[in-house]
Amino acid sequence: MMWGDGMGGGMGWMWLFWLLLVVGTVVVVLVLVQAATRGRDGRTGRGGTAAPPTGPGPRRSREILEERYARGEISTEEYRERLRNLEEDGR
């Protein structure tokens, strides 16, 4: 059975090609957006999860303070004051 001049069969598949192209493009864009917005630890930040801390952790804060005191960058009085502040902040 012939489809007119033979061109109708090819045109029938053309809509499928364009549909798959558009769907594929949308999927690629969604994957790229998700990858770009994903946090370093793999969490997206959705679902009520807290954002990761931006500064050094409690131990690291104290280590930095101790290192600065050991190098003589801060006085004993300043060391004690900052240590007290760290403890008050619950770090």
mmCIF file of N, CA, C and O in Angstrom, residues 10-55:
data_model
loop_
_atom_site.group_PDB
_atom_site.id
_atom_site.type_symbol
_atom_site.label_atom_id
_atom_site.label_comp_id
_atom_site.label_asym_id
_atom_site.label_seq_id
_atom_site.Cartn_x
_atom_site.Cartn_y
_atom_site.Cartn_z
ATOM 1 N N GLY A 10 7.136 9.322 5.909
ATOM 2 C CA GLY A 10 8.221 9.984 6.629
ATOM 3 C C GLY A 10 7.721 11.119 7.508
ATOM 4 O O GLY A 10 8.216 11.355 8.601
ATOM 5 N N MET A 11 6.723 11.816 7.039
ATOM 6 C CA MET A 11 6.180 12.935 7.800
ATOM 7 C C MET A 11 5.423 12.448 9.031
ATOM 8 O O MET A 11 5.336 13.150 10.028
ATOM 9 N N GLY A 12 4.881 11.243 8.960
ATOM 10 C CA GLY A 12 4.157 10.688 10.097
ATOM 11 C C GLY A 12 5.067 10.456 11.292
ATOM 12 O O GLY A 12 4.659 10.581 12.431
ATOM 13 N N TRP A 13 6.320 10.130 11.045
ATOM 14 C CA TRP A 13 7.281 9.889 12.119
ATOM 15 C C TRP A 13 7.942 11.174 12.602
ATOM 16 O O TRP A 13 8.558 11.197 13.664
ATOM 17 N N MET A 14 7.839 12.221 11.846
ATOM 18 C CA MET A 14 8.498 13.475 12.206
ATOM 19 C C MET A 14 7.962 14.052 13.508
ATOM 20 O O MET A 14 8.727 14.575 14.311
ATOM 21 N N TRP A 15 6.677 13.967 13.768
ATOM 22 C CA TRP A 15 6.109 14.488 15.016
ATOM 23 C C TRP A 15 6.658 13.729 16.207
ATOM 24 O O TRP A 15 6.895 14.302 17.268
ATOM 25 N N LEU A 16 6.904 12.416 16.051
ATOM 26 C CA LEU A 16 7.463 11.623 17.141
ATOM 27 C C LEU A 16 8.893 12.068 17.453
ATOM 28 O O LEU A 16 9.285 12.195 18.613
ATOM 29 N N PHE A 17 9.666 12.336 16.402
ATOM 30 C CA PHE A 17 11.031 12.820 16.584
ATOM 31 C C PHE A 17 11.047 14.129 17.374
ATOM 32 O O PHE A 17 11.800 14.278 18.341
ATOM 33 N N TRP A 18 10.230 15.091 17.011
ATOM 34 C CA TRP A 18 10.194 16.385 17.692
ATOM 35 C C TRP A 18 9.681 16.255 19.122
ATOM 36 O O TRP A 18 10.172 16.926 20.028
ATOM 37 N N LEU A 19 8.711 15.383 19.327
ATOM 38 C CA LEU A 19 8.197 15.152 20.678
ATOM 39 C C LEU A 19 9.293 14.588 21.573
ATOM 40 O O LEU A 19 9.506 15.070 22.700
ATOM 41 N N LEU A 20 10.021 13.589 21.073
ATOM 42 C CA LEU A 20 11.119 13.018 21.856
ATOM 43 C C LEU A 20 12.231 14.035 22.092
ATOM 44 O O LEU A 20 12.843 14.062 23.163
ATOM 45 N N LEU A 21 12.497 14.882 21.123
ATOM 46 C CA LEU A 21 13.521 15.910 21.275
ATOM 47 C C LEU A 21 13.137 16.904 22.377
ATOM 48 O O LEU A 21 13.963 17.256 23.229
ATOM 49 N N VAL A 22 11.895 17.346 22.392
ATOM 50 C CA VAL A 22 11.432 18.300 23.399
ATOM 51 C C VAL A 22 11.442 17.662 24.784
ATOM 52 O O VAL A 22 11.935 18.249 25.761
ATOM 53 N N VAL A 23 10.933 16.434 24.902
ATOM 54 C CA VAL A 23 10.907 15.746 26.199
ATOM 55 C C VAL A 23 12.333 15.521 26.696
ATOM 56 O O VAL A 23 12.636 15.739 27.869
ATOM 57 N N GLY A 24 13.222 15.105 25.808
ATOM 58 C CA GLY A 24 14.624 14.901 26.196
ATOM 59 C C GLY A 24 15.283 16.177 26.679
ATOM 60 O O GLY A 24 16.036 16.178 27.657
ATOM 61 N N THR A 25 15.009 17.288 26.011
ATOM 62 C CA THR A 25 15.575 18.579 26.412
ATOM 63 C C THR A 25 15.072 18.989 27.792
ATOM 64 O O THR A 25 15.852 19.462 28.630
ATOM 65 N N VAL A 26 13.791 18.796 28.039
ATOM 66 C CA VAL A 26 13.221 19.136 29.347
ATOM 67 C C VAL A 26 13.867 18.285 30.437
ATOM 68 O O VAL A 26 14.238 18.795 31.505
ATOM 69 N N VAL A 27 14.053 17.002 30.185
ATOM 70 C CA VAL A 27 14.668 16.118 31.186
ATOM 71 C C VAL A 27 16.104 16.549 31.466
ATOM 72 O O VAL A 27 16.527 16.625 32.627
ATOM 73 N N VAL A 28 16.864 16.862 30.430
ATOM 74 C CA VAL A 28 18.253 17.302 30.624
ATOM 75 C C VAL A 28 18.303 18.595 31.429
ATOM 76 O O VAL A 28 19.118 18.742 32.349
ATOM 77 N N VAL A 29 17.443 19.541 31.129
ATOM 78 C CA VAL A 29 17.413 20.813 31.871
ATOM 79 C C VAL A 29 17.067 20.565 33.339
ATOM 80 O O VAL A 29 17.709 21.124 34.246
ATOM 81 N N LEU A 30 16.087 19.717 33.604
ATOM 82 C CA LEU A 30 15.716 19.421 34.997
ATOM 83 C C LEU A 30 16.861 18.767 35.760
ATOM 84 O O LEU A 30 17.124 19.105 36.915
ATOM 85 N N VAL A 31 17.557 17.840 35.125
ATOM 86 C CA VAL A 31 18.687 17.178 35.784
ATOM 87 C C VAL A 31 19.797 18.180 36.067
ATOM 88 O O VAL A 31 20.400 18.172 37.151
ATOM 89 N N LEU A 32 20.077 19.071 35.123
ATOM 90 C CA LEU A 32 21.124 20.073 35.337
ATOM 91 C C LEU A 32 20.762 21.052 36.449
ATOM 92 O O LEU A 32 21.608 21.421 37.262
ATOM 93 N N VAL A 33 19.505 21.468 36.499
ATOM 94 C CA VAL A 33 19.072 22.385 37.556
ATOM 95 C C VAL A 33 19.166 21.699 38.914
ATOM 96 O O VAL A 33 19.642 22.278 39.891
ATOM 97 N N GLN A 34 18.749 20.450 38.979
ATOM 98 C CA GLN A 34 18.825 19.719 40.248
ATOM 99 C C GLN A 34 20.274 19.555 40.685
ATOM 100 O O GLN A 34 20.603 19.720 41.851
ATOM 101 N N ALA A 35 21.164 19.240 39.759
ATOM 102 C CA ALA A 35 22.577 19.070 40.089
ATOM 103 C C ALA A 35 23.195 20.390 40.542
ATOM 104 O O ALA A 35 24.034 20.414 41.439
ATOM 105 N N ALA A 36 22.774 21.494 39.940
ATOM 106 C CA ALA A 36 23.336 22.800 40.291
ATOM 107 C C ALA A 36 22.852 23.277 41.656
ATOM 108 O O ALA A 36 23.556 24.011 42.349
ATOM 109 N N THR A 37 21.657 22.876 42.062
ATOM 110 C CA THR A 37 21.121 23.351 43.333
ATOM 111 C C THR A 37 21.381 22.388 44.473
ATOM 112 O O THR A 37 21.090 22.700 45.618
ATOM 113 N N ARG A 38 21.937 21.258 44.192
ATOM 114 C CA ARG A 38 22.217 20.274 45.241
ATOM 115 C C ARG A 38 23.388 20.752 46.090
ATOM 116 O O ARG A 38 24.361 21.274 45.583
ATOM 117 N N GLY A 39 23.274 20.548 47.406
ATOM 118 C CA GLY A 39 24.341 20.939 48.318
ATOM 119 C C GLY A 39 25.541 20.032 48.184
ATOM 120 O O GLY A 39 25.503 18.994 47.540
ATOM 121 N N ARG A 40 26.649 20.427 48.790
ATOM 122 C CA ARG A 40 27.872 19.630 48.729
ATOM 123 C C ARG A 40 27.696 18.246 49.321
ATOM 124 O O ARG A 40 28.308 17.299 48.890
ATOM 125 N N ASP A 41 26.892 18.131 50.360
ATOM 126 C CA ASP A 41 26.712 16.838 51.010
ATOM 127 C C ASP A 41 25.594 16.025 50.374
ATOM 128 O O ASP A 41 25.224 14.987 50.890
ATOM 129 N N GLY A 42 25.061 16.485 49.261
ATOM 130 C CA GLY A 42 24.057 15.723 48.542
ATOM 131 C C GLY A 42 22.626 16.056 48.908
ATOM 132 O O GLY A 42 21.707 15.561 48.300
ATOM 133 N N ARG A 43 22.413 16.893 49.913
ATOM 134 C CA ARG A 43 21.051 17.264 50.286
ATOM 135 C C ARG A 43 20.601 18.457 49.466
ATOM 136 O O ARG A 43 21.372 19.351 49.177
ATOM 137 N N THR A 44 19.335 18.476 49.131
ATOM 138 C CA THR A 44 18.805 19.585 48.349
ATOM 139 C C THR A 44 18.292 20.708 49.227
ATOM 140 O O THR A 44 17.992 21.779 48.742
ATOM 141 N N GLY A 45 18.138 20.463 50.509
ATOM 142 C CA GLY A 45 17.638 21.497 51.402
ATOM 143 C C GLY A 45 16.140 21.487 51.510
ATOM 144 O O GLY A 45 15.558 22.293 52.198
ATOM 145 N N ARG A 46 15.466 20.573 50.806
ATOM 146 C CA ARG A 46 14.015 20.487 50.879
ATOM 147 C C ARG A 46 13.626 19.459 51.920
ATOM 148 O O ARG A 46 14.432 18.689 52.388
ATOM 149 N N GLY A 47 12.369 19.428 52.269
ATOM 150 C CA GLY A 47 11.872 18.432 53.203
ATOM 151 C C GLY A 47 12.165 18.761 54.648
ATOM 152 O O GLY A 47 12.208 17.877 55.496
ATOM 153 N N GLY A 48 12.415 20.014 54.950
ATOM 154 C CA GLY A 48 12.606 20.420 56.328
ATOM 155 C C GLY A 48 14.001 20.190 56.866
ATOM 156 O O GLY A 48 14.233 20.317 58.055
ATOM 157 N N THR A 49 14.952 19.846 56.027
ATOM 158 C CA THR A 49 16.305 19.655 56.524
ATOM 159 C C THR A 49 16.960 21.007 56.726
ATOM 160 O O THR A 49 16.739 21.940 55.962
ATOM 161 N N ALA A 50 17.746 21.105 57.755
ATOM 162 C CA ALA A 50 18.416 22.364 58.067
ATOM 163 C C ALA A 50 19.585 22.567 57.104
ATOM 164 O O ALA A 50 20.186 21.619 56.627
ATOM 165 N N ALA A 51 19.901 23.813 56.851
ATOM 166 C CA ALA A 51 21.039 24.130 55.997
ATOM 167 C C ALA A 51 22.318 23.776 56.735
ATOM 168 O O ALA A 51 22.400 23.901 57.954
ATOM 169 N N PRO A 52 23.341 23.332 56.014
ATOM 170 C CA PRO A 52 24.597 22.997 56.674
ATOM 171 C C PRO A 52 25.230 24.245 57.276
ATOM 172 O O PRO A 52 25.035 25.351 56.769
ATOM 173 N N PRO A 53 25.962 24.093 58.362
ATOM 174 C CA PRO A 53 26.599 25.257 58.985
ATOM 175 C C PRO A 53 27.595 25.896 58.031
ATOM 176 O O PRO A 53 28.240 25.210 57.245
ATOM 177 N N THR A 54 27.693 27.224 58.128
ATOM 178 C CA THR A 54 28.577 27.944 57.220
ATOM 179 C C THR A 54 29.955 28.189 57.812
ATOM 180 O O THR A 54 30.907 28.352 57.081
ATOM 181 N N GLY A 55 30.069 28.238 59.109
ATOM 182 C CA GLY A 55 31.351 28.511 59.743
ATOM 183 C C GLY A 55 31.997 27.251 60.282
ATOM 184 O O GLY A 55 31.499 26.152 60.104
#
